[in-house]
Tab-separated table of C-alpha atoms and ligand atoms in Angstrom:
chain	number	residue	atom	x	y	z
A	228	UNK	CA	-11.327	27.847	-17.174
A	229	UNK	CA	-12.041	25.820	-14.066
A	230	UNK	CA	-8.272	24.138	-12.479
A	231	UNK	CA	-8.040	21.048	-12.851
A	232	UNK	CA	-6.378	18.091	-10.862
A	233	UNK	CA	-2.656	17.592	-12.600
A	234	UNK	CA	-2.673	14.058	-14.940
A	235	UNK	CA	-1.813	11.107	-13.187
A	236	UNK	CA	-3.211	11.861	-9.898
A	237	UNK	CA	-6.793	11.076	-8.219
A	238	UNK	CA	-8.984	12.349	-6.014
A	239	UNK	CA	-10.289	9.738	-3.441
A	240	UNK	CA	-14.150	11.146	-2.682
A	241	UNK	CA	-15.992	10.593	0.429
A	242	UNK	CA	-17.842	7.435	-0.689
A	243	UNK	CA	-14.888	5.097	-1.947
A	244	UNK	CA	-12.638	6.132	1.053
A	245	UNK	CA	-14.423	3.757	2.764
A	246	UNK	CA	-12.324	1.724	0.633
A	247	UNK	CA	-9.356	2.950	1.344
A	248	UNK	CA	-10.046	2.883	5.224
A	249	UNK	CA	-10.903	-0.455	5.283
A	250	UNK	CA	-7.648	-1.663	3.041
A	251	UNK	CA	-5.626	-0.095	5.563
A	252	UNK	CA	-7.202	-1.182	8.823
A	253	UNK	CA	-6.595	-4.821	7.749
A	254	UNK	CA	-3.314	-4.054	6.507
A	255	UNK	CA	-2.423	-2.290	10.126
A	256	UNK	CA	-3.794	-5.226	12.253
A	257	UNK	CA	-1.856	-7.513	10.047
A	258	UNK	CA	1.044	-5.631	10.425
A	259	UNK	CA	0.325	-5.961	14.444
A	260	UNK	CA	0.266	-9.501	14.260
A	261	UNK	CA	3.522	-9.677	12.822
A	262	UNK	CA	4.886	-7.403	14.768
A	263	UNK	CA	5.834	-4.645	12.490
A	264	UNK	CA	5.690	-1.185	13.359
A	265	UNK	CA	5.277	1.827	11.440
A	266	UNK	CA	7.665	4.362	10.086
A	267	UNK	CA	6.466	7.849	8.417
A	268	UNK	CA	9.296	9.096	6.453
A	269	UNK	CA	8.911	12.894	4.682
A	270	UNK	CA	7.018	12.855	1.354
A	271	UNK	CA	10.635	14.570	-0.222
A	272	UNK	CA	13.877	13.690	0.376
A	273	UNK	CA	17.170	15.105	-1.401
A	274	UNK	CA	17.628	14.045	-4.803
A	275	UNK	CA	20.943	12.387	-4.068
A	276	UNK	CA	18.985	10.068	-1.629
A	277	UNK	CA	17.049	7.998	-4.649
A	278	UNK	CA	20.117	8.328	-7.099
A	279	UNK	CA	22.401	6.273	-4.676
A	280	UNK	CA	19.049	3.968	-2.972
A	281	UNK	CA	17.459	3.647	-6.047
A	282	UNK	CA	20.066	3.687	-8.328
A	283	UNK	CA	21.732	6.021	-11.440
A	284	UNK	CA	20.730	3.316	-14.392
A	285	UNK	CA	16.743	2.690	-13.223
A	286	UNK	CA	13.594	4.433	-15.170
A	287	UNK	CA	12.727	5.833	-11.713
A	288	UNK	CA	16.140	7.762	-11.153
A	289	UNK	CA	16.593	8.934	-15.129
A	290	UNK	CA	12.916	9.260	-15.883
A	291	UNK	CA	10.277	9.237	-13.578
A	292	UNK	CA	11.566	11.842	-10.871
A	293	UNK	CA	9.773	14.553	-9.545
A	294	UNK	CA	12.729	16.663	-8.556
A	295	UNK	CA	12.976	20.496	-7.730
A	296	UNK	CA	15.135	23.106	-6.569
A	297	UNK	CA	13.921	25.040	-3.094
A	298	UNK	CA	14.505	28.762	-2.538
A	299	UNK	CA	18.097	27.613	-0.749
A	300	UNK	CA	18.825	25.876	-4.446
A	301	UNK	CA	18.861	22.364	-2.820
A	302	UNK	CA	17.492	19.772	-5.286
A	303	UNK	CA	14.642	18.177	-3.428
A	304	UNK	CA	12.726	14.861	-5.111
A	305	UNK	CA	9.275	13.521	-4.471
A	306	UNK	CA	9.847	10.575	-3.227
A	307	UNK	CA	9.264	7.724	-5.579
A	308	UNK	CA	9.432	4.627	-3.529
A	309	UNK	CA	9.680	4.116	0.107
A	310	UNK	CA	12.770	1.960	0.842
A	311	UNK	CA	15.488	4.192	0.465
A	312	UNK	CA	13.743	6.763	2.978
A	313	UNK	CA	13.469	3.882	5.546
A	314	UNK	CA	17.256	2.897	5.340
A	315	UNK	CA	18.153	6.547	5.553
A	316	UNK	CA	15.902	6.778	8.554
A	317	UNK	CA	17.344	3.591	9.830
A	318	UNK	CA	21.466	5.340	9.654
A	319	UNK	CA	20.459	8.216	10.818
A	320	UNK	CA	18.279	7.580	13.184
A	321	UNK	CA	20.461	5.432	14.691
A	322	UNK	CA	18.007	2.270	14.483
A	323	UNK	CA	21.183	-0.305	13.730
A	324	UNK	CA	21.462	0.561	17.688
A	325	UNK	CA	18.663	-1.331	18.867
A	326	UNK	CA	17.611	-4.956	19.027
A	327	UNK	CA	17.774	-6.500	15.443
A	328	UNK	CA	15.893	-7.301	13.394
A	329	UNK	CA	14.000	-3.435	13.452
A	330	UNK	CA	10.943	-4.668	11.588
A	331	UNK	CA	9.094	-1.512	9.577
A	332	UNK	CA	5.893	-0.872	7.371
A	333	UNK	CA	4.947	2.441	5.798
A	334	UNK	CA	1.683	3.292	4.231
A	335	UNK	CA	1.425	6.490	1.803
A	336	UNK	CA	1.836	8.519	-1.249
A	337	UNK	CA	4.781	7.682	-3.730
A	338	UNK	CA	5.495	9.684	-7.344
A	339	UNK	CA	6.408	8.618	-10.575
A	340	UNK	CA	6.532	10.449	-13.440
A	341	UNK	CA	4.801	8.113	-15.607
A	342	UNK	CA	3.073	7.429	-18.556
A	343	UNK	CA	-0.731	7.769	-16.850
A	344	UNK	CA	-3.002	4.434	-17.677
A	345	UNK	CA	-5.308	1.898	-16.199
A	346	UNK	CA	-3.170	0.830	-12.922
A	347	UNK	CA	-0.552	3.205	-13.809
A	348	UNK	CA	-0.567	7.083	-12.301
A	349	UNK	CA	1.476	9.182	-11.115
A	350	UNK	CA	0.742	9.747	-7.456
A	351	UNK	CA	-0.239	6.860	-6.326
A	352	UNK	CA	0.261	5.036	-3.112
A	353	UNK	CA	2.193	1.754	-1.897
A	354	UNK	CA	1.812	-0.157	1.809
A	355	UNK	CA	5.236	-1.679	2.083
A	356	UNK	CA	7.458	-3.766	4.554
A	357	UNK	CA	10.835	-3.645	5.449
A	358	UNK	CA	13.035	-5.920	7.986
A	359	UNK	CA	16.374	-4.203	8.348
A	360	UNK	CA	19.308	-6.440	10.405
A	361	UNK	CA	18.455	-9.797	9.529
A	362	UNK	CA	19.631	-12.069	6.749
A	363	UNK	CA	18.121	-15.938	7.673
A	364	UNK	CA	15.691	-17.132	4.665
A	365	UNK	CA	13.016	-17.436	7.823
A	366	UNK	CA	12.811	-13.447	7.347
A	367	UNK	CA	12.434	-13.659	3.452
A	368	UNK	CA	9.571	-16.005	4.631
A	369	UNK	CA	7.960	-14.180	6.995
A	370	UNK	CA	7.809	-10.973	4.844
A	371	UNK	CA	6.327	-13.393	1.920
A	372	UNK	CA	3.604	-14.958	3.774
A	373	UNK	CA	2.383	-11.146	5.326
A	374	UNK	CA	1.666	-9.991	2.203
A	375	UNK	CA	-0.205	-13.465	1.731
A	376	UNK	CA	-1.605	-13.642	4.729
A	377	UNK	CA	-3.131	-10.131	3.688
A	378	UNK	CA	-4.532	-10.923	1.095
A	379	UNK	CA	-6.298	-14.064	2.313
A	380	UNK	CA	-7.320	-11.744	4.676
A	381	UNK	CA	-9.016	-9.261	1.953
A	382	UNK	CA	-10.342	-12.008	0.140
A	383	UNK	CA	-8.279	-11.622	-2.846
A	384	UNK	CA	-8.267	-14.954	-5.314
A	385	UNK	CA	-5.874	-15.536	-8.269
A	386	UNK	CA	-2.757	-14.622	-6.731
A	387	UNK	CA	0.741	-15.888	-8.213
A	388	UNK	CA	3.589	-15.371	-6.023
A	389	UNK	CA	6.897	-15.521	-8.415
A	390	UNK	CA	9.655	-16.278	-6.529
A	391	UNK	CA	13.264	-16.467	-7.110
A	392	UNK	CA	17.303	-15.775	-6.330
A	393	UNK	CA	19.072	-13.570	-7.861
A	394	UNK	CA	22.761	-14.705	-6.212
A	395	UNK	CA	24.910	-12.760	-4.606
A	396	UNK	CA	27.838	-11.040	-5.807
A	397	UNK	CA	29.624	-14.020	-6.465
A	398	UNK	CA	27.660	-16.002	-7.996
A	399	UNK	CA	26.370	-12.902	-10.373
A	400	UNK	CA	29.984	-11.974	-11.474
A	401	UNK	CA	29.820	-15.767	-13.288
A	402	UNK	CA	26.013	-15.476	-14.423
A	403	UNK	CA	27.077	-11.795	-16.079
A	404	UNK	CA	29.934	-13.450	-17.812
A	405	UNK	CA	27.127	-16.371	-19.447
A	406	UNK	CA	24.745	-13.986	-20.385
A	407	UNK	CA	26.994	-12.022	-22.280
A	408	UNK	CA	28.522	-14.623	-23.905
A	409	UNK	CA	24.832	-15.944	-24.627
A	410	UNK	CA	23.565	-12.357	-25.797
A	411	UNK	CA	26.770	-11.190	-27.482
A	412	UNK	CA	25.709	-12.428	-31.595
A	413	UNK	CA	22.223	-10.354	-31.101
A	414	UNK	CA	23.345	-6.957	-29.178
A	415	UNK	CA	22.809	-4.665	-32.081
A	416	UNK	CA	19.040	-5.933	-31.800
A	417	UNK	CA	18.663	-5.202	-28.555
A	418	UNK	CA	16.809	-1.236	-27.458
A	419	UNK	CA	19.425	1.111	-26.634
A	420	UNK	CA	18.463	1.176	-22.439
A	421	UNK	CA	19.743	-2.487	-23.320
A	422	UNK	CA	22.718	-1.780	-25.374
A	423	UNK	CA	23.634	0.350	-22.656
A	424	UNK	CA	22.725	-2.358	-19.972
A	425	UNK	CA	25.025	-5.239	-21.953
A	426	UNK	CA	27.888	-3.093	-20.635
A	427	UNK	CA	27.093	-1.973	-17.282
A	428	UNK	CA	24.457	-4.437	-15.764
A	429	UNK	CA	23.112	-7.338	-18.531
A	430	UNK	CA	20.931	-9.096	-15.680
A	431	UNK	CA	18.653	-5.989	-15.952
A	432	UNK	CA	17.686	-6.909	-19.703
A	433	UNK	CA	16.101	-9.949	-18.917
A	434	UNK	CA	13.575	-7.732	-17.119
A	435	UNK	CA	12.917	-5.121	-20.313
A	436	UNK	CA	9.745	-4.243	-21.529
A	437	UNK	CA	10.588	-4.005	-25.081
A	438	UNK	CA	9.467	-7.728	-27.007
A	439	UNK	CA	12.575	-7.123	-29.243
A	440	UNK	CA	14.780	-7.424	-25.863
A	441	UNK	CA	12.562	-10.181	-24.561
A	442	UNK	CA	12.832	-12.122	-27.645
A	443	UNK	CA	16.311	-12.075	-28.291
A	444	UNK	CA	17.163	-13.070	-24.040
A	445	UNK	CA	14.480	-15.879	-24.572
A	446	UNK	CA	16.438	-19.142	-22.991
A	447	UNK	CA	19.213	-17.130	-21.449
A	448	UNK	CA	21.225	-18.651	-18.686
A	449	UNK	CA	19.554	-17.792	-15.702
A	450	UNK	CA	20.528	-16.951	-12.214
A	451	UNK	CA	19.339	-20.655	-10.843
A	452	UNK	CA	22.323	-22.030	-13.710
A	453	UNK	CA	25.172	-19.827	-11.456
A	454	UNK	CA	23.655	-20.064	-8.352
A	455	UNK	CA	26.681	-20.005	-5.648
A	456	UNK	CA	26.259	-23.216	-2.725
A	457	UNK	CA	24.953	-20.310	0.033
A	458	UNK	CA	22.919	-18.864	-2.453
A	459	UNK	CA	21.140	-22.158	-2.995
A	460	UNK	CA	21.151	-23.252	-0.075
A	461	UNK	CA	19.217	-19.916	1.359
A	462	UNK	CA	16.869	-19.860	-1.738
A	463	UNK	CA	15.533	-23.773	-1.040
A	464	UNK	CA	15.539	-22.912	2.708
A	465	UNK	CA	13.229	-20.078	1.767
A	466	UNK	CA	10.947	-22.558	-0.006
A	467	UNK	CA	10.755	-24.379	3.005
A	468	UNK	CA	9.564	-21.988	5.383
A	469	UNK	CA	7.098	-20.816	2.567
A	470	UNK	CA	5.507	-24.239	2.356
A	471	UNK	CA	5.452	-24.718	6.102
A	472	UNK	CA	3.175	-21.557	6.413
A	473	UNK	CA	1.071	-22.395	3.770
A	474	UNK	CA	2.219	-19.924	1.041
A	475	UNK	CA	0.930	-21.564	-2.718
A	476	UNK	CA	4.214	-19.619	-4.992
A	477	UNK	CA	6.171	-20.665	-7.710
A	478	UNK	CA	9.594	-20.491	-8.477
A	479	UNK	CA	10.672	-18.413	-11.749
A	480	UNK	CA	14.193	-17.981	-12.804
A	481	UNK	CA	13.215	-14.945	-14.902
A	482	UNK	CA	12.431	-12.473	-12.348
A	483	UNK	CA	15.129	-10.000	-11.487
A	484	UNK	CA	15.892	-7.341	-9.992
A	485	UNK	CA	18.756	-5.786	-11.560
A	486	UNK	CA	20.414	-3.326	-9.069
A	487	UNK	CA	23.738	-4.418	-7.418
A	488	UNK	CA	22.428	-4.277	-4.044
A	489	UNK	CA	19.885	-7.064	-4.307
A	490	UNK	CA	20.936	-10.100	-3.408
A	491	UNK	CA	19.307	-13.150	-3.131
A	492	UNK	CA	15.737	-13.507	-2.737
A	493	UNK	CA	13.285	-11.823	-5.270
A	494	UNK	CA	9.552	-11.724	-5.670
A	495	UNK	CA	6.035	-10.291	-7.349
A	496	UNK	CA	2.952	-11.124	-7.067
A	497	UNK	CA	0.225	-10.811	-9.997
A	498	UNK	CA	-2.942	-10.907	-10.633
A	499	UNK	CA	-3.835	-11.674	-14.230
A	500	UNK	CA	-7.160	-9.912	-13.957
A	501	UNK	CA	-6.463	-6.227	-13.645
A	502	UNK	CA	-4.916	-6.567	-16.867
A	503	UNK	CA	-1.581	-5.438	-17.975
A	504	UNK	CA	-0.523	-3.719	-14.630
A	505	UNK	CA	-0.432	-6.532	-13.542
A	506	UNK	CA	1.783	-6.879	-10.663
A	507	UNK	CA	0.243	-5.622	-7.266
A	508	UNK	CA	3.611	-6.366	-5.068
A	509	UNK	CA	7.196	-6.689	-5.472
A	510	UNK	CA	9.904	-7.068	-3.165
A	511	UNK	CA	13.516	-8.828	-2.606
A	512	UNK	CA	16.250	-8.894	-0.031
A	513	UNK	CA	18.567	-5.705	-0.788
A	514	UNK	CA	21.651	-6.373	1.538
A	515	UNK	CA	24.046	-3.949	0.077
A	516	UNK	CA	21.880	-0.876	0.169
A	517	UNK	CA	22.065	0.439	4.262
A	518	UNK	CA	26.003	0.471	3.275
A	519	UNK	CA	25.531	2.275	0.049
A	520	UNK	CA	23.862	5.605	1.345
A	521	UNK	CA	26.694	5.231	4.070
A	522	UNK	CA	25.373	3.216	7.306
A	523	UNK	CA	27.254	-0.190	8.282
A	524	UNK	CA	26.513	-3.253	6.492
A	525	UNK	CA	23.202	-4.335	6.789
A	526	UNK	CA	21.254	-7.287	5.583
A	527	UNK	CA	17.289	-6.438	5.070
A	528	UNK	CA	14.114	-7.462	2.703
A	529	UNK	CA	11.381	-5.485	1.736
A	530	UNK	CA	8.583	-5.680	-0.397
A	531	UNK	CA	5.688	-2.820	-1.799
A	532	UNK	CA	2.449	-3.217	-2.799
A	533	UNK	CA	-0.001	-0.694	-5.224
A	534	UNK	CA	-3.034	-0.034	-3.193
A	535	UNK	CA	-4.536	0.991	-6.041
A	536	UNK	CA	-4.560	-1.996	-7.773
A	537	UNK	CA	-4.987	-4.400	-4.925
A	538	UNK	CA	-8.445	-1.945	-4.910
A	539	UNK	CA	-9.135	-2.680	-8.376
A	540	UNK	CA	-8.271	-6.401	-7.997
A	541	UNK	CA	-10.933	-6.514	-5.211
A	542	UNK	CA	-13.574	-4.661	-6.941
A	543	UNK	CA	-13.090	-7.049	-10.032
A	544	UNK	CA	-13.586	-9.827	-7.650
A	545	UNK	CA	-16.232	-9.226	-5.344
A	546	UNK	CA	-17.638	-5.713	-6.112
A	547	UNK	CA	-16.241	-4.030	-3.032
A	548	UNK	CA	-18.877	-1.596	-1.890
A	549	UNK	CA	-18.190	1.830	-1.209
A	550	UNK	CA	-18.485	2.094	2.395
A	551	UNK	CA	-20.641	5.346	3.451
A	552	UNK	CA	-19.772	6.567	6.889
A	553	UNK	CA	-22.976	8.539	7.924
A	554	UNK	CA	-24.604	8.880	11.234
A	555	UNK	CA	-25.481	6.297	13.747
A	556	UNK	CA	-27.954	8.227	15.198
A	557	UNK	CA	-29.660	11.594	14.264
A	558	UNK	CA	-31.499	14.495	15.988
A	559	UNK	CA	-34.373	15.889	14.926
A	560	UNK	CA	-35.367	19.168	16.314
A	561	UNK	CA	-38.358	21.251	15.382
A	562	UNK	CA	-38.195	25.188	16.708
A	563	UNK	CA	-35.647	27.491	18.102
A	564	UNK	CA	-35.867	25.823	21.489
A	565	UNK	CA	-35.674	22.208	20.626
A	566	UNK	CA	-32.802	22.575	18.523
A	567	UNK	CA	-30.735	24.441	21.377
A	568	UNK	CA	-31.859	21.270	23.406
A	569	UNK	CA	-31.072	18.839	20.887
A	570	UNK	CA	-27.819	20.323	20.271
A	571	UNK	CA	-26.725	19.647	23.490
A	572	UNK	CA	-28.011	16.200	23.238
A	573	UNK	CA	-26.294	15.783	19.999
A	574	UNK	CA	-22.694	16.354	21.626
A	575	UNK	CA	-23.542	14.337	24.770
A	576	UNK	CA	-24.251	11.558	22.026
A	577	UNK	CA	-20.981	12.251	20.214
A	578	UNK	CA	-19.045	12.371	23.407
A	579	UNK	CA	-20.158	8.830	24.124
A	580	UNK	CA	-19.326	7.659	20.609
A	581	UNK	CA	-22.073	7.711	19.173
A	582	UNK	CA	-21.628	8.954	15.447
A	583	UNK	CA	-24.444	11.501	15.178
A	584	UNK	CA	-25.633	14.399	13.377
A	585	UNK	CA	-28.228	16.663	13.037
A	586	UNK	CA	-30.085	19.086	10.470
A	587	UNK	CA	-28.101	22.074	9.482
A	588	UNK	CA	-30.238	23.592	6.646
A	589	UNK	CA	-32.974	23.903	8.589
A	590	UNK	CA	-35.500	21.509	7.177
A	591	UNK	CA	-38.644	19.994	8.146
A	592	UNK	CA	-39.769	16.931	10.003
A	593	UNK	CA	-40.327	15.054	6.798
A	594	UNK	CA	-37.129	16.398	4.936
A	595	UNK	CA	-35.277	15.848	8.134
A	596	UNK	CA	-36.269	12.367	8.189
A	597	UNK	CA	-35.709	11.857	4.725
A	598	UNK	CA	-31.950	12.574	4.585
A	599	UNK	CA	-31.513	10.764	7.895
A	600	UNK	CA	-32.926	7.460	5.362
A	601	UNK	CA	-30.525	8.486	2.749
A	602	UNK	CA	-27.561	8.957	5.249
A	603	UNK	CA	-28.512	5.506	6.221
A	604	UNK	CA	-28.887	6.599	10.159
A	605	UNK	CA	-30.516	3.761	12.044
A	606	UNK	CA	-32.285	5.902	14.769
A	607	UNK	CA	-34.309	8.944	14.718
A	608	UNK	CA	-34.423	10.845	18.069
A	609	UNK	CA	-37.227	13.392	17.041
A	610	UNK	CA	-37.986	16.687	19.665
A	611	UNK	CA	-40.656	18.869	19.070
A	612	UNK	CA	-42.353	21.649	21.557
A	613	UNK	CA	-44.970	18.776	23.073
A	614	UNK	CA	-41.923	16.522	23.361
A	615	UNK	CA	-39.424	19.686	25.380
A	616	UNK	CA	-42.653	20.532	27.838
A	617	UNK	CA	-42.265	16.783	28.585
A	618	UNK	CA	-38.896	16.235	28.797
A	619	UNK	CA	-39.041	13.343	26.741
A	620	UNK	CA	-37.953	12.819	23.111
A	621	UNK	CA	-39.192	10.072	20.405
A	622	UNK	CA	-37.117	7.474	19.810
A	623	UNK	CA	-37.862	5.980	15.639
A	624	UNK	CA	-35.771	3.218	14.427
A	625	UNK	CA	-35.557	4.217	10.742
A	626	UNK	CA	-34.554	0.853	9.448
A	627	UNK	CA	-37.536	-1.647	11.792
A	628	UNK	CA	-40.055	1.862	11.273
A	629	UNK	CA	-41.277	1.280	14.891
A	630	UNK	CA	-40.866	4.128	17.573
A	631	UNK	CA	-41.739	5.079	21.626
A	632	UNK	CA	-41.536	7.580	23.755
A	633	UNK	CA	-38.235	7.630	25.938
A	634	UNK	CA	-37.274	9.845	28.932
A	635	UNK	CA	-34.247	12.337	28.354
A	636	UNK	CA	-32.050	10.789	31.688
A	637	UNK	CA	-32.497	7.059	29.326
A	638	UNK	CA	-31.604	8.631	25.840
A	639	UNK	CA	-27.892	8.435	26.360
A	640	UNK	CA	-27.430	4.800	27.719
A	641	UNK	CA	-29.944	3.462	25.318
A	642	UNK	CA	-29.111	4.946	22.276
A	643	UNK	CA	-25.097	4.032	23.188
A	644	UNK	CA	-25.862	0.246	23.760
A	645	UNK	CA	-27.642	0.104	20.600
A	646	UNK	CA	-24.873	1.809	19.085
A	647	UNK	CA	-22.691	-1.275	20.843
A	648	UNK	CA	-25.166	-3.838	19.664
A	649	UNK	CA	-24.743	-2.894	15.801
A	650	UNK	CA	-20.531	-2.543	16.103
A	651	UNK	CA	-20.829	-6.038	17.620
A	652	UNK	CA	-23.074	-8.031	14.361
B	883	AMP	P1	7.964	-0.966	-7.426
B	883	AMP	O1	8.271	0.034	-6.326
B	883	AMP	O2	8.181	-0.405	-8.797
B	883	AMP	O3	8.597	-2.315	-7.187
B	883	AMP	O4	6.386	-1.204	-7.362
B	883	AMP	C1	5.750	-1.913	-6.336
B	883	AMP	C2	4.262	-1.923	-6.596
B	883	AMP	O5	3.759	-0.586	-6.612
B	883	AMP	C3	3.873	-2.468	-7.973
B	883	AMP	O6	3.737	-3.865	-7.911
B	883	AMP	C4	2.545	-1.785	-8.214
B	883	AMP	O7	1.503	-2.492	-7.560
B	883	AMP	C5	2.718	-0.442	-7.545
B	883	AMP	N1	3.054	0.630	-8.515
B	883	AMP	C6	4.270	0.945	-9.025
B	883	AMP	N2	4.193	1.998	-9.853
B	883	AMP	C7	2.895	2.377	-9.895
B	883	AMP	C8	2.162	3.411	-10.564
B	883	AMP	N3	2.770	4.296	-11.352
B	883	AMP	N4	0.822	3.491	-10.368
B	883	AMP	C9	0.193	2.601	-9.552
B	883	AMP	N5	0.824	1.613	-8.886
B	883	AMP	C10	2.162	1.499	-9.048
């Protein structure tokens, strides 16, 4: 039986990496603009790392964890998100040392153990943004409008940016106390995550998945009804900012995000399109989390976004092509001799930046020609015996069909500023 690749995970093939390369180049020079820089983190991290960052009572942390002993019996986990590696890197790395705010953006590989569907896998891999030593709603704005600015930038339509606050300690201690009060006469309907969350952490069952749970929080108080004066006061100052730079959101007192650590600002972005995996980014200002894996206290927002479905989104939208990277320019050499020649011609071209290839099979002129069409190769720069006793080689432009005659000292400088030309359309 032939191996195959384990459920959940992808293999990204030579023609749709194009993709891929061109999500992240935009999503680097945006990240320039803004003046983030990037972190690379490992790909596993001890397990006690996402218990404490991600927290004991999530899906991730009891379910979804790819976690393993190594041959010293140390229990390693695949990482499943990217924040709690930063603000481990960020304590012991000793970032809270230097100028504040240390703005950060990752790119790479995350793993759930999930339930594999349409937007839903497990390895899959998240671009995401984190601003560690800052705590003025003009940060919770700037992270917002990157990710929008992004997008504008892909050309992705449709977007809803959710926004909302989720308090602060204070000001949750008083919202917990309404929503029990509020869900107390219809706990035995609730799913037993929920049950379980009544007790330790009620603000996360306003974000189950079960339409049981859903049903029964319908018109709960929300955090906007307990809001504390700061908290308000930040939230409407983020609102600000966001319609000063142009950001289209809208506020919705039913987003959460449960974990102690988050305070204030939440977010996600959707777009209704892709279907039920719906949500391409989430993110939220997690203040208490640099002091819970045991740096100082540390104010910071973050957000992460699928790549996979911001892919999908974009392929529903404007059929993103798959972007073939073949050969600029291509040699064609017919004998022994000419190919030793047009090998060295073929690095000289390289060397100069020209992307360039050659025949490897052995093939003839017409084959040769023929898969320089289908590599989609704009020039042809064809040597032959008559062509080597001349020193001269003939130049074809595959797409126009004309060709002449050029001299080997002019092949480099013309061939590279015709290279130039093309970049520059
Ligand atoms: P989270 O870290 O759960 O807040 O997720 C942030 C973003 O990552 C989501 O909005 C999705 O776009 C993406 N994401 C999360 N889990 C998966 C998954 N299993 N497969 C694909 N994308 C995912």
């Amino acid at each position: 039986m032939t191996i195959q690749r384990p459920k959940g995970t992808q293999d990204l093939l030579p023609g749709p990496i194009g993709k891929w390369h061109h999500l992240e180049e935009i999503i680097r020079s945006v990240c320039r603009e803004y003046g983030y820089e990037e972190i690379r983190t490992p790909i596993f991290e001890a397990t006690e790392l996402f218990q404490r960052g991600v927290g004991e009572t999530t899906d991730i942390v009891n379910k979804e964890m790819y976690t393993f002993p190594d041959k010293a019996d140390r229990s390693l986990t695949l990482r499943p998100e990217g924040t709690a590696s930063v603000c481990r890197a960020y304590v012991e790395d000793k970032l809270y040392a230097q100028a504040q705010p240390v703005k950060l953006y990752y790119v790479g590989p995350m793993f759930r153990y999930e339930k594999p569907q349409s937007g839903r896998y497990r390895q899959f891999h998240q671009f995401g943004v984190e601003v560690l030593g800052a705590d003025k709603p003009v940060v919770d704005a700037e992270v917002i409008s990157l990710v929008w600015d992004l997008y504008r930038r892909l050309g992705l339509r449709d977007l809803e940016v959710h926004i909302n606050s989720v308090g602060c300690p204070t000001c949750r201690a008083e919202h917990r106390r309404r929503l029990r009060d509020f869900l107390a006469p219809r706990r035995g309907e609730l799913c037993r995550d929920c049950q379980e969350r009544y007790e330790r952490n009620p603000l996360r069952i306003l974000d189950c998945k079960n339409p049981v749970c859903q049903e029964v929080s319908r018109g709960a108080p929300t955090t906007a009804d307990t809001l504390c004066e700061d908290c308000r006061e930040h939230f409407g100052e983020v609102q600000e900012f966001l319609t000063a730079a142009g950001v289209t959101y809208r506020p919705d007192p039913r987003l959460v995000r449960g974990l102690d650590y988050y305070r204030r600002t939440a977010f996600e972005i959707m777009v209704e399109e892709i279907g039920a995996q719906s949500a391409i980014c989430g993110g939220g200002r997690y203040d208490g989390l640099v002091e819970e894996i045991g740096g100082p206290p540390t104010p910071a927002i973050g957000f992460a976004m699928g790549l996979e479905r911001v892919l999908a989104a974009l392929e529903l939208q404007q059929n993103l092509q798959d972007r073939e990277h073949g050969p600029f320019a291509v040699v064609v050499a017919l004998g022994k001799e000419a190919q030793r020649q047009g090998f060295s011609l073929l690095s000289s071209l390289r060397q100069a930046g020209v992307p360039s290839g050659m025949d490897l099979l052995g093939r003839g002129l017409k084959a040769q020609l023929k898969q320089a069409d289908r590599q989609g190769a704009r020039l042809a720069l064809i040597l032959g015996d008559e062509e080597l006793k001349r020193q001269v080689a003939i130049l074809r432009d595959l797409t126009l069909g004309e060709q002449a005659e050029i001299a080997w000292p002019d092949i480099l400088t013309t061939v590279s500023a015709k290279y130039k030309e093309e970049e520059e359309k």
